[in-house]
Short mmCIF file of C-alpha atoms in Angstrom, two decimals:
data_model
loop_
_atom_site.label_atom_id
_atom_site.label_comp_id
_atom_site.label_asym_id
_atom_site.label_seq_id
_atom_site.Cartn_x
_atom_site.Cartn_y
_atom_site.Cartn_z
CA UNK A 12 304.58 187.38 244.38
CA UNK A 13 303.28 191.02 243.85
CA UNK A 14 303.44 191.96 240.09
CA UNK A 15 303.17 195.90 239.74
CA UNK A 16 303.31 198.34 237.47
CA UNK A 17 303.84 201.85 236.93
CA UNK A 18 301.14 204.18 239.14
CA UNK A 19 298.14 204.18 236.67
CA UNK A 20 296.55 207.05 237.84
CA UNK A 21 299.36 209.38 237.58
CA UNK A 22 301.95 210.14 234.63
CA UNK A 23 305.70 209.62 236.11
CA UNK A 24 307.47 212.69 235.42
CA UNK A 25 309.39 213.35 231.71
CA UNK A 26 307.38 210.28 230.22
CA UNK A 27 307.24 210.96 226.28
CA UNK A 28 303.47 210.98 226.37
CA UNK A 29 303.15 214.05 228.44
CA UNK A 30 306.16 216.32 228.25
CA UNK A 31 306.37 216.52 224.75
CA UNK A 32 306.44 220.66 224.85
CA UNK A 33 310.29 219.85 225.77
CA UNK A 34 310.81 217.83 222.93
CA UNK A 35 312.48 219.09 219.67
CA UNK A 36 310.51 219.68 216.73
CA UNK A 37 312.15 216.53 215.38
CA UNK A 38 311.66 214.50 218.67
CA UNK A 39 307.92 215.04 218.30
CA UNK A 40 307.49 213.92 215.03
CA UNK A 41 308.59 210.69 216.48
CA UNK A 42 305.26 210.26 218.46
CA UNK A 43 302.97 212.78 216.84
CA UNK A 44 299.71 211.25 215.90
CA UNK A 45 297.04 212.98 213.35
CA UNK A 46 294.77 214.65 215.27
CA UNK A 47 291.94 214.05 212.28
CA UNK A 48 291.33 210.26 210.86
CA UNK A 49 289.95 209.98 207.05
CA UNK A 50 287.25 207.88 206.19
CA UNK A 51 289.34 205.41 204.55
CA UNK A 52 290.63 204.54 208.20
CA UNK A 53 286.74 204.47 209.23
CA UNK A 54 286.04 202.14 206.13
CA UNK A 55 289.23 199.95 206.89
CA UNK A 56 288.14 199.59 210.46
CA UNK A 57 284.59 198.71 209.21
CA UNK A 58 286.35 196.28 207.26
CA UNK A 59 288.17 194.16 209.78
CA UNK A 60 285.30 194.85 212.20
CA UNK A 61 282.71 192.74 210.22
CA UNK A 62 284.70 189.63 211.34
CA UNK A 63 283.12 190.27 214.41
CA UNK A 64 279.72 190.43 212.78
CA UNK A 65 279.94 186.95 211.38
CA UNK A 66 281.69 186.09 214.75
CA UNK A 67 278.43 186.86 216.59
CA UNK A 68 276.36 185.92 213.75
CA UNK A 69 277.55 182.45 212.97
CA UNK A 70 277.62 181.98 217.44
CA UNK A 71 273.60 182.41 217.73
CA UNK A 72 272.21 181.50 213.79
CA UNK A 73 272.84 177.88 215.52
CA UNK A 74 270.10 178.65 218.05
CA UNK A 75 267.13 178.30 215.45
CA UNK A 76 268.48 175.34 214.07
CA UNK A 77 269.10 172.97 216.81
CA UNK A 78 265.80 171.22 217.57
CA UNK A 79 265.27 170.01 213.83
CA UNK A 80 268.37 169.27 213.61
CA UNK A 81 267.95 166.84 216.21
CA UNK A 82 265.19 165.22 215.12
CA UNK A 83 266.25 165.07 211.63
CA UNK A 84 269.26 162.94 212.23
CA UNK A 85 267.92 161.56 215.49
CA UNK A 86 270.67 162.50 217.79
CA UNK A 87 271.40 161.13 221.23
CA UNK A 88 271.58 163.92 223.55
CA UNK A 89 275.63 163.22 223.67
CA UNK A 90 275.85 163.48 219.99
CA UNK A 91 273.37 166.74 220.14
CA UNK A 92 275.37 168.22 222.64
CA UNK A 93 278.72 167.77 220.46
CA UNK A 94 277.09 169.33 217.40
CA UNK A 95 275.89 171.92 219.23
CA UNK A 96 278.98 173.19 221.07
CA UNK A 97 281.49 171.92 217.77
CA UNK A 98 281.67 175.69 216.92
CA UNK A 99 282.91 176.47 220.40
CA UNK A 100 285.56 173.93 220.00
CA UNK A 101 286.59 175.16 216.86
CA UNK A 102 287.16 178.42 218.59
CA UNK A 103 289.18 177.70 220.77
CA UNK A 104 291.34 176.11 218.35
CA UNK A 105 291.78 179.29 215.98
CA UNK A 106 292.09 181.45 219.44
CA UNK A 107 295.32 179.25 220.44
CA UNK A 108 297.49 179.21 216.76
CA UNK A 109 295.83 182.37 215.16
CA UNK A 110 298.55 184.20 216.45
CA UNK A 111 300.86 182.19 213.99
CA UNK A 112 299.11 183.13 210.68
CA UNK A 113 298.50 187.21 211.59
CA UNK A 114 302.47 186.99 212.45
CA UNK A 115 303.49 184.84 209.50
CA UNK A 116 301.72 185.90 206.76
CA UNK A 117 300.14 189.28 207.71
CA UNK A 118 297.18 190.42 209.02
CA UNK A 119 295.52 191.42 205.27
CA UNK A 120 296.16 187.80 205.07
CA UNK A 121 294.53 186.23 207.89
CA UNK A 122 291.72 188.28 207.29
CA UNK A 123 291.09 187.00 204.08
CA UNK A 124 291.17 183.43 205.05
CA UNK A 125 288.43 184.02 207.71
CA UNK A 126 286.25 185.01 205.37
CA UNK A 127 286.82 182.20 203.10
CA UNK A 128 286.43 179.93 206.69
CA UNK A 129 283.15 181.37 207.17
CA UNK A 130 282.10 181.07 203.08
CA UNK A 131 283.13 176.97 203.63
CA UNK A 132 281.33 176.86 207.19
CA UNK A 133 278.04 178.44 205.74
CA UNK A 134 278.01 175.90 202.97
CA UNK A 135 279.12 172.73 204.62
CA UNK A 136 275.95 173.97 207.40
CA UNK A 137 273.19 174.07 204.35
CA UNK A 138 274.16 171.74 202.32
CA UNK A 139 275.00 168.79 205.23
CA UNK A 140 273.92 165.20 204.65
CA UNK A 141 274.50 164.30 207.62
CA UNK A 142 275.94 165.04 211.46
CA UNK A 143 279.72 164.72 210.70
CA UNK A 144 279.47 166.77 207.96
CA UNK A 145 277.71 169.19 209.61
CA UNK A 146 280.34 169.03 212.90
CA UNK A 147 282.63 169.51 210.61
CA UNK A 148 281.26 172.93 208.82
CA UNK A 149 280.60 174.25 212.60
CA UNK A 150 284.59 173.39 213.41
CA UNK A 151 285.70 175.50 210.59
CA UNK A 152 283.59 178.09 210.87
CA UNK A 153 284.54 178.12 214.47
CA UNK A 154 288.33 178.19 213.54
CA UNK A 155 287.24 181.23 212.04
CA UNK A 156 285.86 182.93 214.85
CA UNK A 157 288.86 182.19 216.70
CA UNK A 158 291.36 183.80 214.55
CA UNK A 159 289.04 186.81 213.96
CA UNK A 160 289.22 187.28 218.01
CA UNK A 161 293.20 187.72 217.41
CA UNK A 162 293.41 189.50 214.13
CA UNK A 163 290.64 191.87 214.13
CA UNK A 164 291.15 194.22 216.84
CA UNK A 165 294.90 193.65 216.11
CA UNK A 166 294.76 195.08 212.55
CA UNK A 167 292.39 198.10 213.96
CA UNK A 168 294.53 198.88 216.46
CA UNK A 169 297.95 199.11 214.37
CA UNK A 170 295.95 201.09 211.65
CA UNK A 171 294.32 203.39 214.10
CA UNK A 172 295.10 207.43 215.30
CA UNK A 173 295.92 206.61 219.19
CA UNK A 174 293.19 209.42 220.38
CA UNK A 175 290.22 207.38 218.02
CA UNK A 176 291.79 203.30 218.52
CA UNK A 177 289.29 203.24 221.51
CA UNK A 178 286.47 203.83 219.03
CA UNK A 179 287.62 201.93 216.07
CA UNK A 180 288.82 199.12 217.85
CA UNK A 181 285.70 198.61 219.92
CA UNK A 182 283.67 198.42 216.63
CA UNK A 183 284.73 194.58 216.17
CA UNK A 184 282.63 194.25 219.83
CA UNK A 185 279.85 196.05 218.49
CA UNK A 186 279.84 194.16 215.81
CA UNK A 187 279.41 191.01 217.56
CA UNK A 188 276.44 192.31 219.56
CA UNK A 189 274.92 193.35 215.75
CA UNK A 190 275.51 189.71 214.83
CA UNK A 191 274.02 188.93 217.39
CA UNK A 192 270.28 190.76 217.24
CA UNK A 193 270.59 190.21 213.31
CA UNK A 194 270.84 186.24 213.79
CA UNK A 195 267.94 186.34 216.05
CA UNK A 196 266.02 188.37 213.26
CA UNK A 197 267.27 186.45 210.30
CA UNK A 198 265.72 182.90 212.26
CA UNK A 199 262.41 184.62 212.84
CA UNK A 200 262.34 185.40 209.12
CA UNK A 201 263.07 182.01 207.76
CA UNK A 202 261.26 180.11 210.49
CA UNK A 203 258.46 179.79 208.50
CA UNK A 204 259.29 178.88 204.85
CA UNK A 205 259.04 174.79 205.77
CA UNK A 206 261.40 171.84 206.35
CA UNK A 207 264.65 173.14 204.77
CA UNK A 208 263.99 176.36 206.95
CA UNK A 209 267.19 175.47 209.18
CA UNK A 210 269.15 175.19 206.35
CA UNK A 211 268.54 178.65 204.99
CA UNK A 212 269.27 179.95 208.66
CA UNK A 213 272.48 179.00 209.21
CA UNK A 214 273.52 179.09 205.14
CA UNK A 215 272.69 183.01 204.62
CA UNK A 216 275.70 183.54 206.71
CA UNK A 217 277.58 183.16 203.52
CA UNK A 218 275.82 186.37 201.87
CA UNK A 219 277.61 188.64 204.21
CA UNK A 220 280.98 186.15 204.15
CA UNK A 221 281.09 186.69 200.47
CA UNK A 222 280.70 190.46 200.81
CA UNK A 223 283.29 190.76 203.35
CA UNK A 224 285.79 188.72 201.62
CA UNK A 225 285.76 191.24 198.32
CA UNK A 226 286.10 193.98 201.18
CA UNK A 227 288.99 192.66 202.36
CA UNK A 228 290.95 192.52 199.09
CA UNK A 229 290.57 196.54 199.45
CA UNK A 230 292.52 196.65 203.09
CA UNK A 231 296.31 197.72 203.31
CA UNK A 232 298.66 195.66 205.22
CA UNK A 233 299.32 196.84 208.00
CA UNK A 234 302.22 199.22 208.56
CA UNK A 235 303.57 197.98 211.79
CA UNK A 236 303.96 194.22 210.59
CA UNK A 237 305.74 195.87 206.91
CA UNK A 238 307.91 197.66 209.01
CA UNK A 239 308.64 195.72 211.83
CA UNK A 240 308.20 192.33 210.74
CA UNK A 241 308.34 192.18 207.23
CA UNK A 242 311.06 194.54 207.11
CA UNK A 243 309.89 196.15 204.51
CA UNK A 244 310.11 200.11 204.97
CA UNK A 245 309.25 201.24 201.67
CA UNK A 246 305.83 199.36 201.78
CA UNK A 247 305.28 200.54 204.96
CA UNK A 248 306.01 203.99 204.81
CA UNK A 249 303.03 203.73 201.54
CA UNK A 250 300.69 203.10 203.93
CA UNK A 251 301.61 205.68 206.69
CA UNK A 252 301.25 207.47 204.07
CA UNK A 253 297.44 206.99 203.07
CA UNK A 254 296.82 206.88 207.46
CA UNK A 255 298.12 210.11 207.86
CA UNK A 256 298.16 212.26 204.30
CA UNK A 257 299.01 215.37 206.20
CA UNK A 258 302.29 214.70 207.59
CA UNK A 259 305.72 215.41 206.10
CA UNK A 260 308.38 212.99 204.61
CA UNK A 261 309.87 213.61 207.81
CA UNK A 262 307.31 212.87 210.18
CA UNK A 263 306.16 209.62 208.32
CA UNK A 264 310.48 208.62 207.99
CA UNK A 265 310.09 208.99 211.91
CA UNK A 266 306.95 207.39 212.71
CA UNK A 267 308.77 204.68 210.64
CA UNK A 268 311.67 204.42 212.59
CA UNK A 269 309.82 204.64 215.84
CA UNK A 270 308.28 201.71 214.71
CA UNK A 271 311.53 200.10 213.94
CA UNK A 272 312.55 200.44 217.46
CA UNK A 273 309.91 198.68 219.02
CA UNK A 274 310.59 195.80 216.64
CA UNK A 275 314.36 196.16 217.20
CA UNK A 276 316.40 192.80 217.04
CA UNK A 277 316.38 192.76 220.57
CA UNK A 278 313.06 192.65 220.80
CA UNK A 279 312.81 189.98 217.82
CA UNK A 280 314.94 187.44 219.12
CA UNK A 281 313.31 187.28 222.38
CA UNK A 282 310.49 184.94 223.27
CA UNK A 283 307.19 185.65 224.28
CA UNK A 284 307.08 183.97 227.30
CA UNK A 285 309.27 186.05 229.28
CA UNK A 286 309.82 187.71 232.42
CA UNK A 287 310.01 191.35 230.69
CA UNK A 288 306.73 191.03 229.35
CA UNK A 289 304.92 189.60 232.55
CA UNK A 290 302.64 192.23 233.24
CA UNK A 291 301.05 192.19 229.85
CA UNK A 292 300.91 188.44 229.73
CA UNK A 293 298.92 188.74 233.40
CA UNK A 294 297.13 191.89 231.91
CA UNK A 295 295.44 190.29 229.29
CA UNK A 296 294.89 187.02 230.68
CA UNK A 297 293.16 188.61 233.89
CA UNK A 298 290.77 190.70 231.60
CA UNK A 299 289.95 187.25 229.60
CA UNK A 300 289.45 185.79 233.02
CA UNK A 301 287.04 188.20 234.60
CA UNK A 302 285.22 188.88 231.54
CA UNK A 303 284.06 185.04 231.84
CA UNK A 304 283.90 185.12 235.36
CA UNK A 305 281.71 187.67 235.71
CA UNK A 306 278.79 185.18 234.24
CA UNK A 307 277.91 187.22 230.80
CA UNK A 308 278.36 183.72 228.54
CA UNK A 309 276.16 181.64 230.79
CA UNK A 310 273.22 184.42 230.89
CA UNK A 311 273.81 185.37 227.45
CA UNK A 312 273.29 181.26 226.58
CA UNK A 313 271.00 180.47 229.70
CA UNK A 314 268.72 183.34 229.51
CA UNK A 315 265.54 181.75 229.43
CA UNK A 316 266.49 178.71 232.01
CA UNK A 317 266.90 181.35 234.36
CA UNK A 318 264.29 183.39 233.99
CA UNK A 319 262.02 180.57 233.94
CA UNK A 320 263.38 180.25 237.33
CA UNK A 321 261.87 183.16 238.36
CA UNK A 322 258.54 181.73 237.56
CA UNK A 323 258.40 183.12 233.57
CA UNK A 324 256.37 181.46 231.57
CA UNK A 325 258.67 180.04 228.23
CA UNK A 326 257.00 182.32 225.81
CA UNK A 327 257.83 185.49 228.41
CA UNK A 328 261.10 183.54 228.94
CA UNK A 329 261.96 184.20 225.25
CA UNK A 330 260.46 187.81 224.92
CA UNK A 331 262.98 188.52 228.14
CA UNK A 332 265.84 186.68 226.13
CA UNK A 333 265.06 189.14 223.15
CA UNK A 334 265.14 192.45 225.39
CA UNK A 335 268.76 191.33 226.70
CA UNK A 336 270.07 191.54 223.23
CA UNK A 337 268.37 194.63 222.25
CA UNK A 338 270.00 196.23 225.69
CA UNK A 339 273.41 194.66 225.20
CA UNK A 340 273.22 196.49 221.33
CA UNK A 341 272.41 199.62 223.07
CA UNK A 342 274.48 199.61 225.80
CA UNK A 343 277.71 199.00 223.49
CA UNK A 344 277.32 202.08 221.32
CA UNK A 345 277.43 203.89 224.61
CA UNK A 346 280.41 202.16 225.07
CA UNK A 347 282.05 203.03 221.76
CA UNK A 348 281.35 207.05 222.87
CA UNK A 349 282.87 206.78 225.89
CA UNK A 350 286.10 204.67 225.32
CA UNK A 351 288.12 207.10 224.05
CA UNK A 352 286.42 210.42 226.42
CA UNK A 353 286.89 208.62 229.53
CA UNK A 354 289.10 205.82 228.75
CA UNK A 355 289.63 202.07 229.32
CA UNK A 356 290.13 201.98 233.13
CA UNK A 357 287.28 204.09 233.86
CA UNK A 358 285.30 202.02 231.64
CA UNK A 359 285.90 199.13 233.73
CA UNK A 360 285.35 200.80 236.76
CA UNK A 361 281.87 201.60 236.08
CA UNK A 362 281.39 198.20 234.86
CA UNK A 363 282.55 196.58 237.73
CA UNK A 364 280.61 198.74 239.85
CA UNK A 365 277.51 197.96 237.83
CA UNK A 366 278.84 194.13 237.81
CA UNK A 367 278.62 194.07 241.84
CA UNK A 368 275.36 195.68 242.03
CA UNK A 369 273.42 194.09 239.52
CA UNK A 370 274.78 190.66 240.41
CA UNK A 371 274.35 191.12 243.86
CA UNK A 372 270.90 192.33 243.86
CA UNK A 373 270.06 189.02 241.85
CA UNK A 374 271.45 186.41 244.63
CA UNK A 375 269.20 188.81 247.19
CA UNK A 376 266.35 188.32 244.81
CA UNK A 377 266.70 184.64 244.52
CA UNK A 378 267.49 184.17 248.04
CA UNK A 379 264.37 186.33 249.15
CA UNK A 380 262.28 185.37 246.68
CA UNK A 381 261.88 188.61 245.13
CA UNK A 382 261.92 186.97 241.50
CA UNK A 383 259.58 190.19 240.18
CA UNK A 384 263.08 192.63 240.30
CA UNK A 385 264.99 189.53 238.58
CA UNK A 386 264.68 190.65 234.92
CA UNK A 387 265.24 194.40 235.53
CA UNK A 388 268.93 193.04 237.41
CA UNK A 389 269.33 190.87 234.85
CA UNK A 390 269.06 194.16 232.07
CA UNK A 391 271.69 196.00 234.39
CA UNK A 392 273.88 193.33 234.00
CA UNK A 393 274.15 193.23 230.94
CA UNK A 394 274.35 197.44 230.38
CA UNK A 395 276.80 196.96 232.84
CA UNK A 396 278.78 194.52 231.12
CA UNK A 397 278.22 196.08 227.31
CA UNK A 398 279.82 199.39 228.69
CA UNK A 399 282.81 198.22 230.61
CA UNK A 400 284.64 194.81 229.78
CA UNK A 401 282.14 194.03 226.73
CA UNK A 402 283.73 197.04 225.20
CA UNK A 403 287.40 197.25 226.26
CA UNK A 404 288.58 193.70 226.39
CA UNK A 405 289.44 193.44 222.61
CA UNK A 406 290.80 196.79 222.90
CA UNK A 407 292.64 196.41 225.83
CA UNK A 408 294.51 193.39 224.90
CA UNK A 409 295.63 194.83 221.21
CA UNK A 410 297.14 197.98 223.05
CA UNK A 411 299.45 196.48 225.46
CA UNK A 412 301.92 194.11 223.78
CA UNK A 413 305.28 195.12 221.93
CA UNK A 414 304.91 195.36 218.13
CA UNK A 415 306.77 192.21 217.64
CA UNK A 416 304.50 190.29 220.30
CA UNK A 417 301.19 191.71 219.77
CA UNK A 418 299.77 188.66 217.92
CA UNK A 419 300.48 186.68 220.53
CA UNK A 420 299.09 188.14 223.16
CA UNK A 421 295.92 189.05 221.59
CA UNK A 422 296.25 185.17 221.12
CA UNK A 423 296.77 184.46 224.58
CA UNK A 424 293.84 186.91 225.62
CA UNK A 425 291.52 185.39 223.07
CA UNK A 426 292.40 181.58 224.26
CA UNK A 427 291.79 182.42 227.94
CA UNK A 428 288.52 183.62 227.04
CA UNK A 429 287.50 180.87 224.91
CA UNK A 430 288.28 178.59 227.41
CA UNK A 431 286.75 179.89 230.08
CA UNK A 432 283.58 180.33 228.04
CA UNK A 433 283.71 177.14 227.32
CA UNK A 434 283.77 175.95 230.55
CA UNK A 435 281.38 178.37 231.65
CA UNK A 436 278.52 177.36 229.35
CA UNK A 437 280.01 173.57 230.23
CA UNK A 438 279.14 173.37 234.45
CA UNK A 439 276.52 176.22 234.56
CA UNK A 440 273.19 173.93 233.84
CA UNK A 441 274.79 171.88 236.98
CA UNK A 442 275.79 174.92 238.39
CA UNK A 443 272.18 176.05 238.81
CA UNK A 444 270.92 172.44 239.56
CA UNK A 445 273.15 171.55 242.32
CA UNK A 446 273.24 175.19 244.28
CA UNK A 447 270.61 177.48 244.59
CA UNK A 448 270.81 180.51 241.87
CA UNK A 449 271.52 183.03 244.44
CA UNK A 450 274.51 181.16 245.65
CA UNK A 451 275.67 180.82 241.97
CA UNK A 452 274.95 184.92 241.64
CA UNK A 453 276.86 185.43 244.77
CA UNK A 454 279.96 183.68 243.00
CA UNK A 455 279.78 185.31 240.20
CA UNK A 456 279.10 188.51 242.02
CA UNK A 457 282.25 187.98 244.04
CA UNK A 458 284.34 187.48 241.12
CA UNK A 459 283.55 191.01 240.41
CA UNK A 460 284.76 192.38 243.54
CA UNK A 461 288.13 190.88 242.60
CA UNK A 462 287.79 192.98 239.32
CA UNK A 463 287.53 195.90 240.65
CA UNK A 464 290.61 195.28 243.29
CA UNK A 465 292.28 194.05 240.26
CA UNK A 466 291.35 197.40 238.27
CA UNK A 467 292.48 199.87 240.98
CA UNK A 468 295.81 198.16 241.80
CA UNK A 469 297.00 196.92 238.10
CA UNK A 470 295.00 198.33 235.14
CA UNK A 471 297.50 201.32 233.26
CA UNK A 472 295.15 203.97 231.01
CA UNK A 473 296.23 203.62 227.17
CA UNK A 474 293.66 206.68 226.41
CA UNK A 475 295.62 208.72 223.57
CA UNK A 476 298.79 206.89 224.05
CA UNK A 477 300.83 205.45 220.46
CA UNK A 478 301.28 202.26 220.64
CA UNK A 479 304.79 202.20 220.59
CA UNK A 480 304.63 204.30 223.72
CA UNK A 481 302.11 201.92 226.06
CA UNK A 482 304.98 199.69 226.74
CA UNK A 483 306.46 202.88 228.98
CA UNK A 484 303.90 202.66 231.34
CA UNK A 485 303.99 198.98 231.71
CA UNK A 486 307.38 199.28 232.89
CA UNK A 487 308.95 197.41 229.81
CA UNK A 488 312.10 198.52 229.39
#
C-alpha cells in the first residue's frame, strides 16, 4: 500500500494559504497571522524550551557519575547496566502516556509537573543511600524527560506566529544540545572537590529545575487547548489577545473560531487511530524512525569506543568526544536560522545529503583503513545531523496533527524515538563487535538513503503555514 499526500513541492490551486488576495477582508482575518512576535512570546518559548535543557542535562550529568557509583555500591555489571540506562526507561514511559496529562489537564500543567519531576529526580540522585533509591530518582527524572519530549514543542508551537514556529519551536532542540555541553562542563567543575563529587554532579540539576518551575507559573495556557478543548472561549480569546496585541476584536473572534473548527465535535469524537489521520501518524513515526536510524544516539553515547577504533588514544578519545558536542551546539543555531528561511523539507534534504556522505565516507574509511579522515566524518555527521533532523523533528511532529490530536501524536513521535534509541544504544556495542564498523556505517548509511526517498516522495513544507491550515496539505479532510 502506497500512502500519498498532496504534491509537496507545489501549492494545489485556491488552497487558503496562498490565494488569500481573493479572500474577503473578513475571510482573511480567519488565517491572518502577526507578522511581528513580542518578547513575551520569545520569553514564553524560552520558558517551555528549558525542559529541553534539563532534558539534555539530566541525559549526560550521569556520565561523570557512573564509575564511582559503581564502586561505591559494588555493582555487578547487570545491576550497573540497569542504573545506568533507568533514565532511558523512564523515558520511554513519560514519551508513551504524556500525551494524556498535556490533553487532560493542559499544557501550563504538564509543564509544571516536569519541573517538579526533575526537582524530585535531582534530590533522590544526591541524596541516595543506596542503588534502588537511586534507580528510582533516575526513573522519575526520566518520566520527566519523556513528557517534556511531548509537551514542549507542543506548547511552542500552539503559542507561536506560523512564519517564526520554526525558530521558536526548534529552541527546545537547542536546548538539549546546551544541556548537553553544560553537563559536560558542570562534571569537569565538580570532579575535583572529593568523594561526594558525584553527588554534587548529578544534584545541581535541581538549581536550574527550581528556576524553571517559578518560570513556569508565569506561562499562559495555551489558547488552542482553552478553546478547543477546554471549551473555554473567553479564556482563550485573553490569551490571543496578549499573542497578537495588534489585532482587532474581530480578527482575534475569528482566529477563535478558526480554532473552533479544527476542534469541531467531529473531530472530538473521533479516535486517534484512524484512517483519516494516516499520513500524520506515518509522518511522524517515520521522522522518529530515521532520526534513530541514522546512528546519532549510538555516536553521540559511543563516541570514544569508536574512535578508539581508529587507533585514538583514550585521552584523544575524550578530547574528540568533547569537539562533537561543541559542533553539534554550533551546528543547531545554524539550524534555528534556517528553519523558518528555507523550511523543514529543505532542512532535511541537506541533512540527508550530509547523512549519506558523511556516513558513507566512514564505512570507506574503516574498510580501507583510512582511520586518519575518521574524526573529520565523524564532525560532518553530526553538522549534518544538528542542521536537518536534529532541528526539525520536534518541530515537525507538533505541526502536523489536528488541534484535538496533537498531543498524541507528538506522543507517538516521541515514543518511536525513545524506543528506537533505546534499542540503538542496546545492540550497538555488539553491533560493532560482531561486524566490522564499516559494515555497521554502511547500514546506517543506507538508512539514510531511505530518508531522503522518503523526503522527496512524502514530506509536505509547513514553512509559514497556521496550524489550523497544515491539515490541508495533508489531505485531511
Amino acid at each position: 500500500m502506497t500512502i500519498r499526500c498532496k504534491d509537496p513541492i507545489k501549492p494545489q490551486p485556491m488552497n487558503p494559504i496562498t490565494s488569500s488576495a481573493t479572500k474577503t477582508p473578513e475571510a482573511q482575518a480567519g488565517t491572518h497571522e502577526s507578522p511581528h512576535w513580542s518578547g513575551r512570546i520569545f520569553f514564553w518559548s524560552i520558558t517551555s524550551a528549558l525542559a529541553g535543557f534539563l532534558f539534555g542535562f539530566d541525559t549526560v550529568v550521569i556520565s561523570g557519575a557512573e564509575q564511582k557509583i559503581q564502586s561505591l555500591w559494588g555493582l555487578s555489571p547487570g545491576m550497573h547496566g540497569i542504573a545506568m540506562g533507568a533514565a532511558l526507561y523512564g523515558t520511554v514511559l513519560g514519551s508513551l502516556f504524556g500525551g494524556w496529562p498535556t490533553d487532560r489537564f493542559g499544557r501550563k500543567r504538564t509543564l509544571l509537573a516536569i519541573g517538579v519531576l526533575y526537582i524530585i529526580s535531582a534530590a533522590g540522585c544526591a541524596f541516595a543511600i543506596g542503588v534502588y533509591t537511586f534507580i528510582a530518582a533516575r526513573v522519575i527524572g526520566g518520566v520527566g524527560i519523556g513528557i517534556s519530549t511531548v509537551v514542549a514543542p507542543l506548547y511552542i508551537s500552539e503559542i507561536a506566529p506560523a512564519e517564526q514556529r520554526g525558530r521558536l519551536a526548534g529552541m527546545f532542540q537547542f536546548n538539549i544540545v546546551f544541556g548537553i555541553v553544560i553537563a559536560f562542563l558542570s562534571n569537569a567543575l565538580l570532579a575535583p572537590i572529593g568523594e561526594s563529587a558525584w553527588r554534587w554532579m548529578l544534584g545541581v540539576a535541581a538549581f536550574p529545575s527550581i528556576a524553571y518551575t517559578l518560570m513556569c507559573f508565569g506561562l499562559p495556557e495555551s489558547p488552542r487547548w482553552l478553546i478547543g478543548r477546554k471549551g473555554d472561549r473567553a479564556a482563550g480569546l485573553n490569551v490571543l489577545r496578549l499573542i497578537r496585541p495588534e489585532s482587532s476584536s474581530a480578527e482575534l473572534e475569528a482566529k477563535a473560531n478558526e480554532i473552533l473548527a479544527a476542534s469541531s465535535q467531529q473531530v472530538t469524537s473521533e479516535h486517534f487511530w484512524a484512517w483519516r489521520l494516516r499520513v500524520p501518524i506515518l509522518l511522524a513515526f517515520l521522522v522518529a524512525f530515521f532520526n534513530q536510524l541514522s546512528g546519532i544516539n549510538a555516536i553521540l553515547y559511543f563516541a570514544p569506543r569508536i574512535f578508539q577504533l581508529t587507533g585514538l588514544g583514550a585521552k584523544a578519545a575524550l578530547l574528540q568526544s568533547v569537539g562533537i558536542g561543541v559542533t553539534n551546539l554550533i551546528f543547531t543555531f545554524v539550524g534555528l536560522w534556517l528553519i523558518d528561511r528555507l523550511g523543514r523539507r529543505t532542512l532535511l534534504y541537506i541533512g540527508s545529503i550530509g547523512y549519506i556522505i558523511s556516513l558513507g565516507l566512514t564505512a570507506w574509511a574503516f574498510f580501507t583503513a583510512h582511520y586518519s579522515i575518521v574524526p573529520a566524518c565523524i564532525f560532518a555527521f553530526i553538522a549534518a545531523h544538528a542542521v536537518g533532523q536534529g532541528t526539525v523533528i520536534w518541530v515537525l511532529i507538533s505541526e502536523i496533527f489536528p488541534n484535538r490530536h496533537r498531543a498524541e501524536g507528538q506522543a507517538l513521535g516521541s515514543f518511536t524515538h525513545w524506543m528506537f534509541a533505546a534499542l540503538l544504544t542496546t545492540f550497538f556495542p555488539k553491533m560493532v563487535t560482531v561486524f566490522e564498523p564499516g559494515y555497521v556505517f554502511l547500514f546506517f548509511c543506507g538508512m539514510m538513503v531511505l530518508q531522503l526517498i522518503w523526503v522527496k516522495t512524502m514530506v509536505i513544507e509547513t514553512k509559514g503555514v497556521p496550524l489550523e491550515q497544515v491539515h490541508e496539505l495533508l489531505g485531511i479532510k
